[in-house]
Coordinates of C-alpha atoms and ligand atoms in Angstrom, one line a residue:
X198 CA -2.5 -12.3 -12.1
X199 CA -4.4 -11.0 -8.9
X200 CA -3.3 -11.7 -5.7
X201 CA -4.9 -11.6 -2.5
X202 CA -2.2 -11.6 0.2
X203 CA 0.7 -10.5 -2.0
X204 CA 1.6 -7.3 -3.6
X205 CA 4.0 -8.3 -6.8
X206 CA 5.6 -5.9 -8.9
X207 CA 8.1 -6.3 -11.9
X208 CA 10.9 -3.7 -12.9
X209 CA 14.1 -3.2 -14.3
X210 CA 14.6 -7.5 -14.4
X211 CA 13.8 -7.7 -10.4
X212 CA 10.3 -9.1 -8.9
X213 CA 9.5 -7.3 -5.9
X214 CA 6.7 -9.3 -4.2
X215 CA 5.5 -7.7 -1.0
X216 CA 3.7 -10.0 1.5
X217 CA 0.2 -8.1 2.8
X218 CA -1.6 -9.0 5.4
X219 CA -1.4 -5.9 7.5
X220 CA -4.1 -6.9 9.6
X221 CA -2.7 -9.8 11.1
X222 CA 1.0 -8.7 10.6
X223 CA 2.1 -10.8 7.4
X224 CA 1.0 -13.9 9.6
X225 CA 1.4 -16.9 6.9
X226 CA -1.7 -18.6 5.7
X227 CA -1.5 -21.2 3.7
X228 CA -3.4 -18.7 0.9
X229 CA -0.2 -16.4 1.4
X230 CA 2.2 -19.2 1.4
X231 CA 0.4 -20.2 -2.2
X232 CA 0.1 -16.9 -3.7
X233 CA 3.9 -16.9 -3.0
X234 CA 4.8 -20.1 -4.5
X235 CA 2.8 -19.1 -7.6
X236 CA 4.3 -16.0 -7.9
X237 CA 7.9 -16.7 -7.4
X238 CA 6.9 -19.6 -10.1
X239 CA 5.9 -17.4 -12.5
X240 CA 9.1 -15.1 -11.8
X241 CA 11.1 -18.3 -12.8
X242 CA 9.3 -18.9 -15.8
X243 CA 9.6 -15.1 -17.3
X244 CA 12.7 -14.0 -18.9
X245 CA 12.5 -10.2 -17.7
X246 CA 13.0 -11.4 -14.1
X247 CA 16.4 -12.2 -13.3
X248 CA 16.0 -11.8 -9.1
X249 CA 13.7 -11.3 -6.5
X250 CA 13.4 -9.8 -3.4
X251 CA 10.8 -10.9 -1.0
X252 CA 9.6 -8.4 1.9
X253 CA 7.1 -7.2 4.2
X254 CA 5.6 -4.2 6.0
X255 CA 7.6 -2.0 7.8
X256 CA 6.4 -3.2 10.9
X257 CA 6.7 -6.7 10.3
X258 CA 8.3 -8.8 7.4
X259 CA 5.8 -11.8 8.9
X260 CA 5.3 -12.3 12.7
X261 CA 5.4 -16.3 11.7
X262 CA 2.5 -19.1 10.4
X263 CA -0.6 -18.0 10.9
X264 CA -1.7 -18.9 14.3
X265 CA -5.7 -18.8 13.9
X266 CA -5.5 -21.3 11.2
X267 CA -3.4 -23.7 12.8
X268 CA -4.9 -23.5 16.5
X269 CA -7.8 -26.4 15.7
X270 CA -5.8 -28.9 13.9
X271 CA -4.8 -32.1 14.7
X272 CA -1.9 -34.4 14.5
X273 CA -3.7 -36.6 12.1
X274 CA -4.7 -32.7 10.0
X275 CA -1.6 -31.2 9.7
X276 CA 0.5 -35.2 9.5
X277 CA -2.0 -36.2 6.3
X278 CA -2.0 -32.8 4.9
X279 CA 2.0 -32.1 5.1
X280 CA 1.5 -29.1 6.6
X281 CA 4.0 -26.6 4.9
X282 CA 5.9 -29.0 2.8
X283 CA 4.2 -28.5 -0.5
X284 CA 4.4 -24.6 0.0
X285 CA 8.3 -24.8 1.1
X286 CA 9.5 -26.9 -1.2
X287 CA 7.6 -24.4 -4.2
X288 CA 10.2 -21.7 -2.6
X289 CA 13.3 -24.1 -2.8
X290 CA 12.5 -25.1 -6.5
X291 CA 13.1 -21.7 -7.4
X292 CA 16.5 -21.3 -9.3
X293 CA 16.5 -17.6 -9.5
X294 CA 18.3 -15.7 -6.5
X295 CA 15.7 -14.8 -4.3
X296 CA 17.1 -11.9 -1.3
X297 CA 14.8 -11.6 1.9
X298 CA 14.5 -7.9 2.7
X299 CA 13.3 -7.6 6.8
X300 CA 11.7 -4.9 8.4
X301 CA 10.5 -5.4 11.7
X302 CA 9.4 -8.8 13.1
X303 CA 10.0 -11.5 11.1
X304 CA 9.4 -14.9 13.7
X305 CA 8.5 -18.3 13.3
X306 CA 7.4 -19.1 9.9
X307 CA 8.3 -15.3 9.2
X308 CA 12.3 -16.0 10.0
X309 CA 12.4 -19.1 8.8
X310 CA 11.0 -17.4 5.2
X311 CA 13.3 -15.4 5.4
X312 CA 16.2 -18.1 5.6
X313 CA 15.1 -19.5 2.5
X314 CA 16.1 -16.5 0.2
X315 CA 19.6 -17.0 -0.8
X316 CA 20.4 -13.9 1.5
X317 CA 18.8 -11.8 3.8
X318 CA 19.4 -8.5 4.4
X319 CA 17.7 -6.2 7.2
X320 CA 16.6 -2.8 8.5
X321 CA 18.0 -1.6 11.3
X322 CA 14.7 -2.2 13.2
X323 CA 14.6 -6.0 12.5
X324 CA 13.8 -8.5 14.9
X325 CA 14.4 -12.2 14.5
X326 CA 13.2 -15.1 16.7
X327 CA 11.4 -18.4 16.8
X328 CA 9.2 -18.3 19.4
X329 CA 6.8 -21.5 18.8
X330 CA 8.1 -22.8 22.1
X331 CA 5.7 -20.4 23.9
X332 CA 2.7 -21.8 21.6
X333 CA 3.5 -25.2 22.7
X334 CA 4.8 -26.6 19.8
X335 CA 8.1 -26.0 18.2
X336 CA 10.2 -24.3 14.5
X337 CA 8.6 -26.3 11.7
X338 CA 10.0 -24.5 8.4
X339 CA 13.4 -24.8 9.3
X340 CA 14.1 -22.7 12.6
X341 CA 16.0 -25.2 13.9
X342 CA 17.6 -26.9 10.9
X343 CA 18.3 -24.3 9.0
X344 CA 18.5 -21.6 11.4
X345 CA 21.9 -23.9 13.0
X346 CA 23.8 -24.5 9.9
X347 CA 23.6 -20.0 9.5
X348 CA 23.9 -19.1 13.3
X349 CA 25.6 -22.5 15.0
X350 CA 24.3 -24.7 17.8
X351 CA 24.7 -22.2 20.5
X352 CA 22.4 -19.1 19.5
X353 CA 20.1 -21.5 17.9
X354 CA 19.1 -23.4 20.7
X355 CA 19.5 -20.5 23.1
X356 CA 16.6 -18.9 20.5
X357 CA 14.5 -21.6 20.3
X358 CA 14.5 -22.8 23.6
X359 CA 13.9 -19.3 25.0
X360 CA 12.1 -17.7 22.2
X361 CA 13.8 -14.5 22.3
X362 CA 14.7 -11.9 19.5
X363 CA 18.0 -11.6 17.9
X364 CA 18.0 -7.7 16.8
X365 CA 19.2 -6.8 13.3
X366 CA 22.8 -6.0 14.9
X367 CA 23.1 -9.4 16.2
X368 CA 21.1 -11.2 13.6
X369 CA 24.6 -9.3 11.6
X370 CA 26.8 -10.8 14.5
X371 CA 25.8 -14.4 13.8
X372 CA 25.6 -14.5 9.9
X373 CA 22.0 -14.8 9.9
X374 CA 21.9 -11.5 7.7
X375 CA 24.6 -10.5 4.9
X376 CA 24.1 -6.4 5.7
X377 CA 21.8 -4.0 8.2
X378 CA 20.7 -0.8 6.3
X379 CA 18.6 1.9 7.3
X380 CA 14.8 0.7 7.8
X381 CA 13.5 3.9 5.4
X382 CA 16.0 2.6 2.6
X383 CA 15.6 -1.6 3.1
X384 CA 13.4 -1.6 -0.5
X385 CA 15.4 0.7 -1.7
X386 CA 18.8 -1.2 -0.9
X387 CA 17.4 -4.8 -1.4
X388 CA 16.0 -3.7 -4.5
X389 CA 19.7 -2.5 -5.7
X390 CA 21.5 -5.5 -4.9
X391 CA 18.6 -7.3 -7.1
X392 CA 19.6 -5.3 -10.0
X393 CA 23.2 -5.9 -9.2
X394 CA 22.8 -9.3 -9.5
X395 CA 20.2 -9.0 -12.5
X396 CA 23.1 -7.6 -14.3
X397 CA 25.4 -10.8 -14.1
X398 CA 25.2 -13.2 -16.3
X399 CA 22.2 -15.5 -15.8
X400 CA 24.1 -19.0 -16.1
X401 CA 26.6 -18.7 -13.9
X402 CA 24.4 -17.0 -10.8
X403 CA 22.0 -19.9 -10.8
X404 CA 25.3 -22.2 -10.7
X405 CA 26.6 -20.0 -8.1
X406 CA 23.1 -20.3 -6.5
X407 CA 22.7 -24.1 -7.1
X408 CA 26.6 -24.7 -5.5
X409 CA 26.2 -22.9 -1.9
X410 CA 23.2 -24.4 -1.8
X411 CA 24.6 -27.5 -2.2
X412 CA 27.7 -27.4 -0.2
X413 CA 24.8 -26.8 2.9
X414 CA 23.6 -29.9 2.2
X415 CA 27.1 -32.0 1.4
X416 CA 29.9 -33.3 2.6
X417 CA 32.8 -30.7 2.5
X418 CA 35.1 -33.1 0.1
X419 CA 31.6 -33.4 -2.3
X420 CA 30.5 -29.4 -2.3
X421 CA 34.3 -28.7 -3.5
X422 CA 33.9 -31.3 -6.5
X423 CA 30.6 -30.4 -7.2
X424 CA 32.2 -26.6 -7.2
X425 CA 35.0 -27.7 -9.1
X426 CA 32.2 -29.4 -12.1
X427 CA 30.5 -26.6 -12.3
X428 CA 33.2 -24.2 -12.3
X429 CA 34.6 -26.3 -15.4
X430 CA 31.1 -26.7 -17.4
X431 CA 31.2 -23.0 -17.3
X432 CA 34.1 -22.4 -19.7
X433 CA 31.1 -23.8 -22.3
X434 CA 29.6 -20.7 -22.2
X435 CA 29.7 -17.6 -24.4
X436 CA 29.8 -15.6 -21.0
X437 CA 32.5 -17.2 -19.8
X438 CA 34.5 -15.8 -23.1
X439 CA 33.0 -12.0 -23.0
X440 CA 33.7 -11.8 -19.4
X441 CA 37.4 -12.3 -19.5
X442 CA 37.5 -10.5 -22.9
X443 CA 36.3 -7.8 -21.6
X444 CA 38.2 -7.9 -18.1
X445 CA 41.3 -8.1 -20.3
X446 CA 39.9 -5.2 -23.0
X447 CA 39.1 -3.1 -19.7
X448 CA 35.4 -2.6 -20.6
X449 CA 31.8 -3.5 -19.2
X450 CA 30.6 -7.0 -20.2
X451 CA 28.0 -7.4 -22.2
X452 CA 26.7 -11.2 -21.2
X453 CA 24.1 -13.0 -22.9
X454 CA 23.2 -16.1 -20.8
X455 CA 24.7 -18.6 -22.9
Ligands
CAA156 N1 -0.7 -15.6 13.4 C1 -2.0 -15.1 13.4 N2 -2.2 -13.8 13.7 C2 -1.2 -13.1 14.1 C3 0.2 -13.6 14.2 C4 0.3 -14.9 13.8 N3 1.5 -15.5 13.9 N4 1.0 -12.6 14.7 C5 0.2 -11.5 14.9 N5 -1.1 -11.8 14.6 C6 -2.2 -10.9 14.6 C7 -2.7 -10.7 16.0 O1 -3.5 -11.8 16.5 C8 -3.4 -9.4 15.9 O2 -4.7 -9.6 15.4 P1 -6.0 -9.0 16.1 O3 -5.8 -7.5 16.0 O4 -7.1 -9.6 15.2 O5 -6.0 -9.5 17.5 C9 -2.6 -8.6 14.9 O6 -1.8 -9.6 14.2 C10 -1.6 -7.6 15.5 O7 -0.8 -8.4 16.5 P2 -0.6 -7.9 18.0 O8 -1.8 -7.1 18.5 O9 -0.1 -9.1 18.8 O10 0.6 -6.8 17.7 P3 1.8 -6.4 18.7 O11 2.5 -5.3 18.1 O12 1.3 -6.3 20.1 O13 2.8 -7.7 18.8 C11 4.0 -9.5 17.8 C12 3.5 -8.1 17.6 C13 5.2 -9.5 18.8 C14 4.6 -10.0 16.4 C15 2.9 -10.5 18.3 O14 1.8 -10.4 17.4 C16 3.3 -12.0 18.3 O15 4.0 -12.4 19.2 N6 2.9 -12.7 17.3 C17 3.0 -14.2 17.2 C18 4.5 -14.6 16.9 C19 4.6 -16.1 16.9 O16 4.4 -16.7 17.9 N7 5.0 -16.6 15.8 C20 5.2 -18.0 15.6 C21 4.0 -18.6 14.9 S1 4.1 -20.4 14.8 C22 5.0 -20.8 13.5 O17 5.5 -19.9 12.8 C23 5.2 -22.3 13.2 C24 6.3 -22.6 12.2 O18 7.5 -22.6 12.5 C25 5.9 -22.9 10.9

């Protein structure tokens, strides 16, 4: 399907959707935010994608919501119409690894984007911040929540309170991003660790997927039993069986998702 804000392309098992709004620096609209959702739907529903990777301009990755469209509302506007909520939870449904690849700025709504892939990685030339605090307002897709639990209190508050940027290096420092690579070869790398990934077995990365999740959101003592479940439930799979075989026959697996 046509998109308007999105560029999405789909090769060797990985979705690349590129977010393009050039003229307004990837800002989020709630058309973009849509087109997204859709699109990262429809990767979950075809069985030639096995990962995505979600990315920007070289510039900016998205320099947060879109500002215009939100000046004008209201508390009663944005309240009754749950701002953002349908559109972030579409993202979190998604049980296919999704990887975040930042170039440039990626603040507000842009970082917090960002933080829903499973992982992010950036170019050398990223820049991370949450700067709602000089709008007047303050993180509303998870800049605070979700941006503490992967960076801790201290660099959290200290960003949102001050609305600085955290560089790639220190975005790396803090554990907001799993690996800096060159800017020129961001697509390129993200794209690579897609494929990686594309090549496992199907089952067990959306478990994998579906139990760090989790432990985020559980107790300690819960995550490890919920680990432990789905660690077990896996020995039901054919996978399971051809990639011990074939650790033990010292060859390549060959899994099958099931
Ligand atoms: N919304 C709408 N338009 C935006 C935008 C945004 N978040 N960010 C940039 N743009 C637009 C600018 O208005 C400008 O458009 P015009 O040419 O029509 O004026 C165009 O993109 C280029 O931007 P700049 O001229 O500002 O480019 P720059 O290189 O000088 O600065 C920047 C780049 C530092 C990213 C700067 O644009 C900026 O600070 N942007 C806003 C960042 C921000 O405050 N983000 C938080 C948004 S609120 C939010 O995200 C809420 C939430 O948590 C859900």
């Amino acid at each position: 399907m046509a998109y308007k804000n999105i560029i999405v392309d789909i090769e060797d098992n990985v979705c690349l959707i590129r977010l393009d709004r050039p003229d307004a620096m990837n800002a989020l609209n709630l058309d973009l935010l849509r087109e997204l959702g859709k699109a990262l739907g429809e990767a979950q529903q075809n069985d030639k994608v096995r990962a995505c990777v979600i990315t920007g301009s070289e510039k900016a990755f998205a320099a947060g919501a879109d500002i215009k469209m939100m000046s004008e509302k209201s508390f009663v506007d944005v309240f009754t119409e749950d701002l953002f909520t349908p559109e972030e939870q579409a993202i979190r449904r998604i049980r296919k690894p999704i990887i975040a690849a930042v170039s440039g700025y990626a603040l507000g709504g842009g970082c917090e984007l960002a933080m829903m892939a499973d992982f992010i990685i950036a170019g050398d030339n990223a820049k991370f911040g949450q700067p709602e605090v000089n709008l007047g307002v303050m993180p509303g897709m998870g800049g605070s929540a979700r941006l503490t639990k992967l960076v801790g209190r201290a660099k959290a508050m200290d960003m949102a309170l001050t609305g600085r940027m955290m560089d790639a290096e220190e975005a790396e420092r803090a554990g907001l991003v799993s690996r800096v690579v060159p800017a020129k070869k961001l697509v390129e790398e993200a794209l690579a660790a897609a494929r990686k990934i594309a090549e496992k077995g199907a089952i067990s990365v959306m478990a994998i997927k579906e139990a760090v999740n989790r432990a985020d959101e559980m107790p300690l003592a819960e995550a490890l039993l919920f680990e432990r479940r789905l660690f077990h439930a896996l020995f039901a799979t054919e996978d399971q069986k051809e990639g011990m075989t074939a650790f033990i026959d010292k060859r390549e697996p060959q899994f099958r998702d099931r």
